[in-house]
Amino acid sequence: MVNFKEELIELLIDLLGILSEHKQRHNVNYFIGTLKNMIAIIQNIENPELPNECIEKLRKMYKSMFFPRDGLSDFYILDSDATYMTKCNTQFSSLLNRIDALLEE
């Protein structure tokens, strides 16, 4: 069974990968930097369990990427292949929902 710390870092790395893949078409440098910082914070905690203050800091950092305009909630992958575009955006939304659920626990 994957623990909270391992699952969160895996999801953040997946999100980082998606954003990095599309950084030529979108201004996502802020999000990429924030995710790298979040991953570094988690990796620097040697304890298998993250302290509550660390989780709260990660929660604030994550929420900072959802500002009212042009935040992650407005991020959308466009492609001429509608099937591919739908698949990518569904995966992206699912990833955000899974991270939300983890950080809300």
Coordinates of C-alpha atoms in Angstrom, one line a residue:
M1 CA 0.0 0.0 0.0
V2 CA 1.3 3.4 -1.0
N3 CA 1.4 5.9 1.9
F4 CA 0.3 9.5 1.8
K5 CA 3.8 10.9 1.2
E6 CA 4.6 8.6 -1.7
E7 CA 1.2 9.0 -3.4
L8 CA 1.4 12.8 -3.1
I9 CA 4.9 13.0 -4.5
E10 CA 3.9 10.7 -7.4
L11 CA 0.9 12.8 -8.3
L12 CA 2.9 16.1 -8.1
I13 CA 5.5 14.6 -10.4
D14 CA 2.8 13.5 -12.8
L15 CA 1.3 17.0 -12.8
L16 CA 4.7 18.5 -13.3
G17 CA 5.2 16.2 -16.3
I18 CA 2.0 17.3 -17.9
L19 CA 2.7 21.0 -17.4
S20 CA 6.3 20.7 -18.6
E21 CA 5.0 18.9 -21.7
H22 CA 2.8 21.9 -22.6
K23 CA 5.0 24.8 -21.5
Q24 CA 5.6 25.9 -25.1
R25 CA 1.9 26.7 -25.5
H26 CA 1.0 27.9 -22.0
N27 CA 2.7 30.2 -19.5
V28 CA 3.1 27.6 -16.8
N29 CA 6.5 28.5 -15.3
Y30 CA 4.9 29.6 -12.0
F31 CA 3.1 26.3 -11.7
I32 CA 6.2 24.3 -12.6
G33 CA 8.3 26.2 -10.0
T34 CA 5.7 25.8 -7.3
L35 CA 5.4 22.0 -8.0
K36 CA 9.2 21.6 -7.9
N37 CA 9.3 23.4 -4.5
M38 CA 6.5 21.2 -3.2
I39 CA 8.3 18.1 -4.3
A40 CA 11.6 19.3 -2.7
I41 CA 9.8 20.0 0.6
I42 CA 8.4 16.5 0.6
Q43 CA 11.7 14.9 -0.3
N44 CA 13.5 16.8 2.4
I45 CA 11.3 15.3 5.1
E46 CA 13.0 12.1 6.2
N47 CA 10.1 10.9 8.3
P48 CA 7.7 8.6 6.4
E49 CA 4.8 10.7 7.7
L50 CA 4.6 14.4 6.9
P51 CA 4.1 16.7 9.9
N52 CA 0.9 18.7 10.0
E53 CA 2.6 22.0 9.5
C54 CA 4.3 20.7 6.4
I55 CA 1.0 19.5 5.0
E56 CA -0.6 22.9 5.7
K57 CA 2.3 24.6 3.9
L58 CA 1.9 22.2 0.9
R59 CA -1.9 22.9 0.9
K60 CA -1.3 26.7 0.7
M61 CA 1.3 26.3 -2.0
Y62 CA -1.0 24.1 -4.0
K63 CA -4.0 26.4 -3.6
S64 CA -1.8 29.4 -4.7
M65 CA -1.9 27.9 -8.2
F66 CA -5.6 28.4 -8.5
F67 CA -5.9 32.1 -8.7
P68 CA -9.1 33.7 -10.2
R69 CA -7.7 34.2 -13.7
D70 CA -5.2 32.1 -15.6
G71 CA -4.7 29.7 -12.8
L72 CA -4.6 25.9 -13.0
S73 CA -8.4 25.8 -13.0
D74 CA -8.2 27.6 -16.4
F75 CA -5.5 25.3 -17.8
Y76 CA -6.8 23.4 -20.9
I77 CA -4.8 21.2 -23.3
L78 CA -5.7 22.0 -26.9
D79 CA -5.0 19.7 -29.8
S80 CA -6.3 19.1 -33.3
D81 CA -7.0 15.5 -32.4
A82 CA -10.2 15.8 -30.4
T83 CA -9.9 12.3 -28.9
Y84 CA -6.4 13.0 -27.7
M85 CA -7.4 16.4 -26.3
T86 CA -10.3 14.9 -24.4
K87 CA -8.1 12.1 -23.0
C88 CA -5.4 14.5 -21.9
N89 CA -7.8 17.0 -20.2
T90 CA -9.7 14.1 -18.5
Q91 CA -6.4 12.8 -17.1
F92 CA -5.4 16.3 -16.0
S93 CA -8.7 16.9 -14.2
S94 CA -8.5 13.5 -12.6
L95 CA -4.9 14.3 -11.4
L96 CA -6.1 17.6 -9.8
N97 CA -9.0 15.9 -8.1
R98 CA -6.8 13.2 -6.6
I99 CA -4.3 15.8 -5.3
D100 CA -7.2 17.9 -3.9
A101 CA -8.5 14.8 -2.1
L102 CA -5.2 14.0 -0.6
L103 CA -4.5 17.5 0.6
E104 CA -7.9 17.8 2.1
E105 CA -7.6 14.7 4.3

